[in-house]
Every structure is written in structure tokens, then in C-alpha cells.
Amino acid sequence: MNTLASYIGYAVLLLAPVLLVGCNDTPPSTESDASASDDTPTFTEPYRPQFHYTPPTNWMNDPNGLVYHEGTYHLFHQYNPEGIQWGHMSWYHATSEDLVHWEHEGVAIPEEGNEMIFSGSALVDHDNTSGFADDGDPAPMVAVYTSHYTLDEPDPDTGAETDQAQSLAYSLDGGDTWQKYAGNPVLTHNDANFRDPNVSWHEESEQWIMTVALPEQHKVQFYASDNLTDWTHLSDFGPAGATTGIWECPDLFELPVDGDPNDTRWVLQVDLNPGAIAGGSGAQYFVGDFDGETFTLDEGISEDDTHWVDYGTDFYAAISWNDIPEDDGRRLWVGWMSNWDYANDKPTSPWRSAQSIPRSLHLTTVDDEIRLTQQPVEELHTLRDTHTTLDARSVANETVSLADDGIAGTTLELVAEFEPGDADAFGLNVRTGNNEETVIGYDTASESVYVDRTNAGEDSFHDDFAQRHDAPLAVNDDGRVKLHVFVDWSSVEVFANDGARLLTHRIFPDAESDGVSVFAEGGTAELTRLESWTLNSIWAR
Ligand code: FRU
């Protein structure tokens, strides 16, 4: 039984029907709101992310159907309309004009009968290749998702009790209302596990390309179509890289190398559960070429190598936005900030899970390797409030609170640069207080950046939660290590050396643990730069 099947038992009706709260209805943010009850979202409940997307109530997992259309960023996601644990999977819809503030739009594509709506993508069918639009209708927005069927009787040949196939739904009003395609499913497979279709237009071969996972075979398949309804199998990729767990949620996109539009590569990202670098679920990627038919690894990259998207525990199932305008040109994504090891047990109510901050994707040559690097989107600058800059200082085998320098908070953006000097380790502690701290450090002996959440706060819900996770990272050419950190009420995202390494973690500290300190161990490190911004809540208006 795979992980998904084992979660089906969680389909318990824990909460009243979802309360759809528009952002404008949410009260101003005070972390000590006593009125938070189990089923009325206030957006000030303990651990409620203040600048990360969350649904008002209920369970969420993967981002789905990320697409930009006429000034609006659409974010759909896996959602349980009936409870706070995985089950009754449906697509929930949220929209944003700025990638920062989100409006909750409600369930877009619901579970019906024996069919749950699993992960997938969305696109705008500008030329109406699908024929879903009649004359005069706007271009259809099309969602391509996995139908997860519970069979009336086990399959006589395989004994499987469920089946998966790819289906379509479309909207003729820019995403407000959705209709399932009458000819569903549009693509089947004899493997009962066949899911997470990611479809986009391939310019060169002028066709739709679907990238879809065969989870238990550790394969991604590519299909082509002229009309989104008829699909032809092109090729398979895999097994390759990490295969200790099932493969899910692939994404395929082209990026310039070091910003050079004449030197591009294709990136195939595939999620893995379990067996990821920090334990449980996580994301890997492959760099190569896609010619409209086959994905080929770049010369010099071995099928046996694994490249991790993020070295933290909580970045999964990321997919990138379709249709970002050419004059913007960015490739943007969010990932689910959770881990299947403990996703159903995190101590939050009346909602569960968050999406990461939106990030832009790049291919950057680091240590002779073309690496997928990530940057926080600049749009987040609009949340910056109080700005504090520290003078450079030595940190000599000590931990120094920055409270007297005016640096503290539970929603923070921090940019720190250190010269290692002769210290064994150095870095920042965030969300400190009440014997709690989340450590963001650099270990000079092992040349790695790490996040240690051993004493980060509440961790009793999962035995392996309280751990440290490391990512290999060389000191920059300028002799410094740069840490760009986003701290929220229940997460820490670290972009090390300009996004050369990522560490994304959920933490559950006390609301009062708002301290920040710098530290050095075993010697003296130079803190050459520290800037801090408090960040405003996206829910407070
Ligand atoms: C990944 C995943 C997908 C699936 C969805 C179901 O987290 O397991 O493969 O489509 O979640 O909710």
C-alpha cells in the first residue's frame, strides 16, 4: 500500500463545512487573539503563518494549477473540504494581484462520487485548441488533474482497489467557475498509480506537453497533444537520481544559464517520498535538454547523481506558474511547506499546512556545476516595515542577543553576511526565548550551512522532528557566507549564498519567542553585514 492509500483512512469529518473567508473579512493581526476557536479562522491563531498562503480552514497539500492570466496569479491546491486531515481531495482556488496577498475563492473542482481530484496543472488555451470555448467566449482556462478512483471491486488482475487517470476541467470565466470535461478521463495507464500531470505549451514543437509520474516505477512520462484531449506517448525518463521512495508531482521548464538567453537548459523536477535528503518527502531535479520528445541529461551528469532542490524538511510538490508574461520572463513557483512524515499531525487548527513564499528559479554555475538556484520574489519587499542595519562587528566565541539593537520579531526578513575567521561555527538564532531557538548556522569543518530545530518549540507530534539538517555550501568567492532568512510564525526559509542552497523548515515556537541573536563557536567570526526588516501580515488590512 503506498503512502496515499494509507492516508485515505484519514477521511474523518472533523470540522463544520468550510467557512470561506475573503482576506477583507479577516480582523487585524494580534498574536494573542483569545477569540480563536477551533472552527472560526481569525488568521491570528497560534502558528498561523502571517505572510505565507494558508487556507482559512481545513487540510491543504500540494499547490496545483499555478497559472497567470490577465493580471491575476491563480493558485489552486489540494484541499479537504470536510476536514483537517488528508481526504476528500478537491481543488481549492485562491487568487492574487501581487503574489503576496491572496483572496480565498473557495472550492473550484470538487471530489464527486468515487472520484477524488488529485494534483495537476492549469493553463490558458489561448487558441482554443480544446474547442471548449464557443465563438465569442474568452480563452478557456483548463485544469489537467489526476482522477483518483476508488473501484467498486478490486481489479481482477492486479488486486488494486484504486485507479488513477488524467482528466480535464475548464473555465470560461477566467477561473471563477469550472466544469469537468464530459469525455474524462483523457489519459489512462495500466499502472494503477499514474498521476500529477503537468502540462504546458512547447513553443518549438508547437504542441502541448504533459509530464506525468509513474510513482512506483520511479519514472516520468512525456505525452504530446494538439487539443488537450488526445494524447500520444513520447518517451519516459527514469529511474534516475533518488529512487528510495515514490516519484510524484513532476515539473518541466527551460531556464537560461547564468542569465544568458542563448544558453539554456531544461529542468525536470521530481518529488520523492520517502527518502529525501532531510528525511521523509522532498524534491530533486535533473538538468538536461528536452527536444519536444525526450528529456536527456546534460553531459557530465550521471543518472546516479541526486540533486536536491531544498535541504530542509518542508518543501514538496512545487510546480511553477504557467503563462508568466514574456516581459516579466521569470519562472516562479511555490512548494508545499510540509513533509508527509508528519503532515497530518502538525499542531495547528482550524487549518493545516502552508505554501512557501513564491520564489524565482535560476540556473547558476556554482563550483563548475549548473545548479538550480532560487530567490525570494521581489514583490515581498512590499511587506517590509521597520528596517534595522547593524554595524559590522566581531563575534568571539559567544552568543549575543540583538534585542538592544532593535532586532526582534516573529515575522522577519534577515540578511546576514559573515567572514568565518577562525570560528568552527557561526550564524543566527531566531525565534529565541523560553529555552527555544532555531539555529541557522555555518559549520566550517564540514563546509555546510544548517538549520537546527532541536529546540525550536513544540515537536511532540513526531519523533524525528527535532533535528538538525545540513546542506553542503562553499564559502563565497568574496570569503563570506550569506544568509537570507524569512522567519514567520511557524517557518524558517533560508536562502544561503544567494539561493545556492535552500533550507525550508516548519517550526512551532512559542508566540513570545521573538528574539534574534548572533553566535560564533570555537573562535571569532566577523559579522560584516546584518540587515533586518519586520514584515507585515498579508492578512491584516
Ligand atoms: C503529493 C501527492 C500527489 C497526489 C496528491 C494527493 O503530495 O501525493 O502525488 O496527487 O498528493 O493529495
XYZ file of C-alpha atoms and ligand atoms in Angstrom:
553
model
C 0.000 0.000 0.000
C 1.515 3.337 -0.897
C 1.563 6.447 1.254
C -1.504 7.911 -0.376
C -3.593 4.848 0.031
C -2.684 4.726 3.692
C -3.962 8.266 4.177
C -7.375 7.502 2.792
C -8.326 6.284 6.247
C -7.986 9.842 7.499
C -11.110 10.995 5.753
C -12.774 11.901 9.029
C -15.338 14.657 9.263
C -13.623 16.801 11.843
C -14.901 20.234 11.052
C -18.030 22.021 10.028
C -18.227 22.852 6.310
C -15.509 25.225 5.269
C -16.029 28.853 6.064
C -14.918 30.809 3.054
C -13.283 33.921 4.345
C -12.156 36.624 1.959
C -8.996 38.421 3.063
C -11.007 41.562 3.593
C -13.066 39.827 6.243
C -10.132 38.975 8.442
C -9.576 41.031 11.575
C -6.340 42.875 12.213
C -3.466 40.753 13.391
C -2.679 40.397 17.070
C -0.774 37.288 18.005
C -2.559 36.981 21.356
C -6.085 36.857 19.943
C -8.040 34.997 22.591
C -11.140 34.601 20.449
C -9.572 31.990 18.153
C -11.814 28.963 18.327
C -11.476 25.597 16.714
C -13.548 26.374 13.680
C -13.572 30.148 13.160
C -10.498 31.328 11.336
C -9.027 34.570 12.670
C -5.657 34.344 10.918
C -4.129 35.053 14.326
C -4.301 31.516 15.720
C -1.124 30.049 17.220
C 1.379 29.225 14.462
C -0.759 30.810 11.695
C 1.708 31.949 9.004
C 1.448 35.709 8.555
C 2.974 36.085 5.092
C 2.598 32.597 3.685
C -0.537 31.377 1.952
C -2.836 29.220 4.070
C -6.489 28.263 3.550
C -8.887 29.734 6.136
C -9.765 26.294 7.475
C -9.085 22.637 6.765
C -6.399 20.490 5.233
C -4.182 21.618 2.335
C -1.352 19.895 0.496
C 0.276 20.386 -2.933
C -0.006 23.608 -4.924
C -1.943 22.845 -8.125
C -2.789 24.670 -11.334
C -0.475 27.650 -10.943
C -1.265 29.920 -13.862
C -1.130 33.651 -14.547
C -3.932 35.219 -16.549
C -4.724 38.874 -17.279
C -3.146 40.374 -14.181
C -4.084 37.596 -11.772
C -1.914 34.870 -10.278
C -4.033 31.764 -9.758
C -3.110 29.286 -7.044
C -5.128 26.107 -6.712
C -4.235 23.491 -4.143
C -5.100 20.075 -2.794
C -7.797 20.552 -0.178
C -10.127 18.571 2.048
C -13.483 20.416 2.162
C -14.560 18.191 5.039
C -11.704 18.075 7.487
C -8.280 18.954 8.775
C -6.536 15.770 7.650
C -5.923 14.368 4.191
C -9.085 13.135 2.453
C -11.906 14.056 0.040
C -9.286 15.638 -2.188
C -10.556 18.574 -4.215
C -9.004 21.685 -5.753
C -9.379 24.910 -3.761
C -8.809 28.228 -5.546
C -7.030 31.413 -4.439
C -6.051 34.479 -6.456
C -3.576 37.297 -6.086
C -2.779 40.501 -7.940
C 0.704 40.785 -6.448
C 1.912 37.270 -5.449
C 1.819 38.437 -1.836
C -1.810 38.993 -0.762
C -4.294 36.201 -1.543
C -8.073 36.103 -1.875
C -9.751 32.828 -0.956
C -12.122 31.854 -3.757
C -13.457 28.514 -2.480
C -13.548 25.006 -3.887
C -13.128 25.029 -7.682
C -13.079 21.331 -8.592
C -14.752 19.089 -6.000
C -14.479 15.405 -5.230
C -17.566 13.629 -6.572
C -18.763 10.090 -6.019
C -15.845 7.663 -6.167
C -13.502 10.218 -7.794
C -11.096 12.423 -5.858
C -9.306 15.286 -7.613
C -5.567 14.838 -7.207
C -2.734 17.161 -8.203
C -2.151 18.722 -11.596
C -1.626 21.921 -13.530
C -3.606 24.647 -15.273
C -3.092 26.601 -18.465
C -4.803 29.144 -20.647
C -5.800 27.659 -24.010
C -5.300 30.936 -25.909
C -6.079 29.434 -29.340
C -8.980 27.333 -28.087
C -7.213 24.173 -29.283
C -9.531 22.220 -26.996
C -12.652 23.687 -28.594
C -14.084 24.219 -25.089
C -14.945 27.851 -25.918
C -17.765 28.803 -28.294
C -17.443 31.810 -30.619
C -17.230 34.945 -28.531
C -16.193 33.143 -25.339
C -12.891 34.131 -23.736
C -9.988 31.657 -23.986
C -10.673 28.616 -21.818
C -8.642 28.112 -18.679
C -8.018 24.377 -18.482
C -7.098 22.327 -15.420
C -5.393 18.994 -16.041
C -5.623 16.814 -12.929
C -5.499 13.235 -11.769
C -8.789 11.450 -11.206
C -8.258 9.111 -8.275
C -10.972 6.459 -8.437
C -11.966 4.089 -5.673
C -13.001 0.942 -7.508
C -16.238 -0.856 -6.642
C -14.342 -4.124 -6.736
C -10.590 -4.800 -6.741
C -9.057 -5.127 -10.195
C -9.239 -8.878 -11.007
C -5.715 -8.922 -12.488
C -3.765 -6.760 -10.057
C -5.935 -6.664 -6.947
C -5.681 -2.842 -6.964
C -8.538 -1.108 -5.141
C -7.922 2.292 -6.719
C -7.032 3.617 -10.148
C -5.627 6.901 -11.454
C -6.049 8.622 -14.822
C -5.692 12.152 -16.186
C -8.762 14.389 -16.609
C -9.695 17.927 -17.596
C -11.898 20.689 -16.224
C -12.330 24.082 -17.828
C -13.447 27.586 -17.003
C -14.888 30.076 -19.476
C -14.930 32.962 -16.993
C -11.275 33.328 -16.099
C -11.296 30.725 -13.344
C -14.456 31.704 -11.421
C -16.499 28.607 -12.307
C -15.387 25.205 -13.511
C -16.886 22.359 -15.485
C -15.485 18.843 -15.690
C -14.954 17.688 -19.294
C -17.620 15.166 -20.341
C -15.031 12.940 -22.049
C -12.950 12.330 -18.893
C -10.562 10.697 -18.341
C -8.406 11.752 -21.288
C -5.375 9.571 -20.476
C -5.225 6.184 -18.767
C -2.447 3.706 -17.940
C -2.386 0.097 -16.840
C -0.386 1.084 -13.739
C -2.895 1.988 -11.004
C -0.514 4.742 -9.855
C -0.207 7.326 -12.616
C -0.534 10.915 -11.525
C 0.201 14.637 -11.259
C 0.045 15.816 -14.900
C 1.980 18.977 -15.621
C 1.019 20.493 -18.972
C 2.461 23.459 -20.824
C 2.822 24.659 -24.402
C 6.099 23.623 -26.077
C 6.979 26.514 -28.381
C 9.425 24.678 -30.639
C 7.291 21.651 -31.466
C 4.019 23.627 -31.245
C 2.165 21.147 -29.067
C 1.022 20.641 -25.524
C 3.430 18.522 -23.487
C 2.296 16.576 -20.435
C 4.879 15.469 -17.873
C 3.333 12.892 -15.540
C 4.618 10.458 -12.905
C 4.559 6.681 -12.625
C 5.318 6.880 -8.891
C 6.215 3.291 -8.110
C 8.275 2.807 -11.268
C 10.364 5.935 -10.494
C 9.573 7.224 -13.945
C 8.274 10.366 -15.535
C 6.414 10.027 -18.825
C 6.052 12.625 -21.554
C 2.937 12.868 -23.744
C 2.018 15.288 -26.550
C -1.304 16.697 -27.713
C -2.705 19.227 -30.184
C -6.022 19.642 -28.422
C -5.548 18.639 -24.746
C -7.982 15.747 -25.141
C -5.998 13.285 -27.325
C -2.560 12.348 -26.007
C 0.328 10.449 -27.614
C 3.073 8.849 -25.555
C 6.501 10.321 -26.416
C 9.077 8.868 -24.024
C 9.957 8.022 -20.422
C 12.671 9.315 -18.102
C 13.920 7.301 -15.118
C 14.666 5.574 -12.891
C 17.465 8.020 -12.056
C 18.659 10.095 -9.123
C 16.988 9.207 -5.832
C 14.600 6.257 -6.033
C 14.203 5.327 -2.375
C 10.593 6.477 -2.452
C 7.787 7.019 -4.941
C 8.074 9.761 -7.586
C 5.359 12.432 -7.674
C 4.486 15.908 -8.966
C 6.955 16.458 -11.844
C 7.576 19.855 -13.419
C 9.496 20.611 -16.643
C 10.738 24.042 -17.725
C 13.508 25.807 -19.611
C 15.846 28.344 -17.982
C 18.812 30.419 -19.134
C 22.189 29.514 -17.627
C 23.707 32.440 -15.709
C 21.077 34.694 -17.304
C 22.256 34.050 -20.882
C 19.159 33.594 -23.118
C 21.336 31.898 -25.747
C 22.485 29.206 -23.347
C 19.507 27.372 -21.894
C 18.828 24.039 -20.235
C 15.653 22.169 -19.306
C 14.985 21.351 -15.677
C 12.948 18.308 -14.701
C 11.967 18.423 -11.050
C 10.509 15.330 -9.396
C 9.385 14.804 -5.825
C 10.368 11.808 -3.767
C 8.599 10.237 -0.781
C 10.193 8.971 1.409
C 13.995 9.013 1.333
C 14.655 12.708 0.716
C 17.829 14.345 1.981
C 16.331 15.626 5.266
C 14.086 12.575 5.773
C 10.591 11.857 4.522
C 9.437 13.713 1.423
C 11.492 16.162 -0.639
C 12.335 17.365 -4.119
C 15.105 16.527 -6.592
C 15.880 17.914 -10.042
C 17.653 16.936 -13.242
C 19.345 19.377 -15.655
C 19.309 18.498 -19.358
C 17.600 19.029 -22.678
C 14.027 18.478 -23.808
C 13.555 18.456 -27.586
C 9.780 18.044 -27.698
C 10.084 14.295 -27.387
C 12.800 13.170 -24.985
C 14.481 14.511 -21.866
C 18.243 13.888 -21.950
C 20.563 14.550 -19.001
C 23.250 17.174 -19.531
C 26.656 15.854 -20.470
C 28.667 15.013 -17.393
C 25.618 14.443 -15.191
C 25.296 10.832 -14.116
C 21.936 9.122 -13.752
C 23.140 8.090 -10.324
C 23.659 11.646 -9.062
C 20.970 13.225 -6.922
C 20.475 16.989 -6.887
C 18.228 18.303 -4.118
C 16.009 21.314 -4.611
C 15.956 22.076 -0.882
C 17.868 20.554 2.040
C 15.180 21.229 4.620
C 12.292 19.000 5.569
C 9.436 21.132 4.308
C 9.436 21.857 0.606
C 7.417 19.449 -1.506
C 5.369 19.167 -4.672
C 6.443 22.567 -6.017
C 5.247 23.428 -9.514
C 5.881 26.577 -11.466
C 3.456 29.142 -12.848
C 2.368 28.771 -16.443
C 1.940 31.827 -18.668
C 4.018 34.411 -16.792
C 4.205 37.214 -19.396
C 7.328 37.309 -21.570
C 8.202 40.845 -20.492
C 8.389 39.548 -16.923
C 10.236 36.424 -18.017
C 10.585 34.842 -14.582
C 9.967 31.205 -13.752
C 8.157 31.270 -10.393
C 6.994 28.580 -8.024
C 5.748 27.759 -4.566
C 6.108 24.449 -2.746
C 4.021 22.812 -0.048
C 5.748 23.631 3.271
C 5.272 20.258 4.843
C 6.501 16.698 4.922
C 4.422 13.546 4.522
C 6.190 12.165 7.623
C 4.139 14.455 9.873
C 1.835 16.498 7.627
C -1.325 15.163 9.256
C -0.055 15.747 12.796
C 1.141 19.343 12.797
C -0.258 21.231 15.795
C -2.424 23.786 14.022
C -6.150 24.423 13.904
C -8.547 25.146 12.223
C -6.301 24.734 9.166
C -3.279 22.618 8.348
C -0.251 23.448 6.162
C 1.145 26.420 4.275
C 2.715 27.167 0.924
C 6.269 28.516 0.761
C 6.938 32.100 -0.237
C 6.955 32.454 -4.033
C 10.467 32.037 -5.399
C 12.082 32.737 -8.766
C 14.121 29.952 -10.329
C 17.521 30.254 -11.969
C 20.305 28.098 -13.335
C 23.594 29.321 -11.929
C 27.090 27.950 -12.386
C 28.320 27.163 -8.864
C 31.554 25.204 -8.351
C 31.536 24.167 -12.049
C 28.049 22.741 -11.708
C 24.911 24.156 -13.348
C 22.725 24.357 -10.285
C 19.054 25.193 -9.766
C 19.094 28.255 -7.517
C 16.182 30.148 -6.009
C 15.459 33.711 -4.955
C 12.566 35.146 -2.950
C 10.372 37.224 -5.291
C 10.952 40.993 -5.029
C 7.224 41.525 -4.554
C 7.770 40.527 -0.893
C 9.574 43.852 -0.347
C 6.130 45.432 -0.076
C 5.740 43.720 3.309
C 8.907 45.265 4.735
C 8.291 47.505 7.727
C 10.888 48.502 10.353
C 14.381 48.365 8.894
C 17.457 47.987 11.097
C 21.087 47.840 9.994
C 23.877 46.733 12.316
C 27.454 47.980 12.199
C 29.967 45.270 11.341
C 31.211 43.508 14.482
C 33.328 40.594 15.649
C 31.538 37.684 17.264
C 34.083 35.989 19.528
C 33.036 32.576 20.792
C 29.756 33.958 22.160
C 26.036 34.313 21.582
C 24.868 37.927 21.524
C 21.230 38.931 21.661
C 20.306 41.665 19.183
C 17.400 42.929 21.307
C 19.322 46.072 22.274
C 19.972 46.749 18.609
C 16.232 46.681 17.994
C 16.242 43.383 16.115
C 13.498 41.015 17.222
C 10.231 39.703 15.903
C 8.102 36.783 14.813
C 7.827 37.872 11.158
C 11.240 38.908 9.892
C 13.443 39.117 6.850
C 17.145 38.994 7.750
C 20.212 39.330 5.555
C 23.465 38.412 7.294
C 26.987 38.091 5.926
C 29.821 36.513 7.887
C 33.521 36.017 7.356
C 34.327 32.706 9.074
C 37.633 33.828 10.657
C 38.799 31.010 12.919
C 35.340 30.059 14.212
C 34.186 26.442 13.979
C 30.612 27.561 13.524
C 28.701 30.832 13.370
C 25.318 32.134 12.436
C 21.978 33.392 13.697
C 19.470 32.156 16.222
C 15.872 33.143 15.512
C 12.592 32.751 17.417
C 14.594 32.597 20.667
C 13.048 32.705 24.143
C 11.622 30.286 26.713
C 14.544 27.899 26.140
C 13.689 27.855 22.458
C 15.808 28.712 19.459
C 16.042 27.849 15.807
C 19.680 27.878 14.766
C 20.766 28.898 11.274
C 24.473 28.173 11.187
C 27.530 27.514 9.099
C 29.898 24.669 10.021
C 33.380 25.484 8.749
C 34.857 21.975 9.110
C 32.181 20.278 7.033
C 31.569 23.374 4.849
C 27.859 23.220 5.318
C 25.001 25.517 6.161
C 22.435 24.110 8.567
C 19.159 24.643 10.333
C 18.854 23.102 13.775
C 15.316 22.854 15.127
C 16.219 20.561 18.021
C 14.928 23.179 20.485
C 12.685 25.133 18.135
C 9.453 24.649 20.098
C 6.565 22.185 20.022
C 7.784 18.931 18.466
C 5.996 16.176 20.373
C 3.809 15.289 17.379
C 6.634 13.491 15.562
C 9.655 11.572 16.881
C 12.129 12.755 14.247
C 11.031 16.393 14.063
C 13.659 17.792 16.472
C 16.761 17.513 14.312
C 19.461 19.464 12.503
C 19.710 19.381 8.707
C 22.822 20.351 6.726
C 23.469 21.413 3.146
C 26.945 21.474 1.561
C 27.966 25.069 0.853
C 31.369 26.509 -0.013
C 32.281 29.954 1.283
C 31.613 32.579 -1.429
C 34.456 33.851 -3.641
C 34.433 37.050 -1.560
C 35.280 34.984 1.533
C 31.812 35.352 3.031
C 28.780 33.259 3.804
C 25.481 34.995 3.152
C 22.262 34.006 4.873
C 18.962 35.435 3.603
C 16.293 34.315 6.024
C 12.496 34.570 6.194
C 11.022 33.931 9.626
C 7.281 33.511 10.130
C 5.057 32.306 12.972
C 5.784 28.665 12.082
C 8.530 28.538 9.467
C 12.082 29.465 8.589
C 13.269 29.639 4.967
C 16.995 30.069 4.394
C 18.442 31.173 1.036
C 22.193 30.621 1.514
C 24.735 32.371 -0.747
C 22.104 33.986 -2.962
C 19.951 30.896 -3.237
C 22.789 28.458 -3.968
C 21.343 26.280 -1.187
C 17.867 26.282 0.298
C 16.697 25.059 3.686
C 12.948 25.241 4.362
C 11.611 24.200 7.754
C 8.415 24.375 9.746
C 8.910 25.243 13.425
C 6.321 25.646 16.178
C 7.807 28.097 18.708
C 6.015 29.921 21.492
C 4.414 33.183 20.285
C 6.640 35.029 22.772
C 9.878 33.569 21.396
C 10.750 36.558 19.257
C 14.470 37.006 19.916
C 17.320 37.083 17.423
C 20.971 36.516 18.319
C 24.270 36.036 16.523
C 26.756 33.420 17.590
C 30.234 32.070 16.944
C 31.697 28.883 18.392
C 35.358 27.851 18.769
C 36.793 31.166 17.581
C 35.919 34.565 16.155
C 33.783 35.228 13.075
C 33.223 38.657 11.555
C 29.642 39.727 11.053
C 30.177 42.071 8.119
C 26.521 42.856 7.430
C 23.210 42.411 9.165
C 20.006 43.933 7.918
C 16.625 43.188 9.358
C 13.105 44.072 8.357
C 9.972 43.290 10.291
C 7.372 42.033 7.817
C 3.718 42.978 7.836
C 0.982 40.386 7.833
C -0.691 39.709 4.496
C -3.975 39.100 6.317
C -4.164 42.394 8.192
C -5.747 45.179 6.183
C 1.816 14.617 -3.391
C 0.564 13.823 -3.674
C 0.322 13.720 -5.157
C -1.158 13.488 -5.246
C -1.665 14.338 -4.098
C -2.896 13.788 -3.447
O 1.866 15.199 -2.151
O 0.702 12.555 -3.073
O 1.073 12.721 -5.807
O -1.697 13.863 -6.474
O -0.608 14.431 -3.163
O -3.379 14.650 -2.470
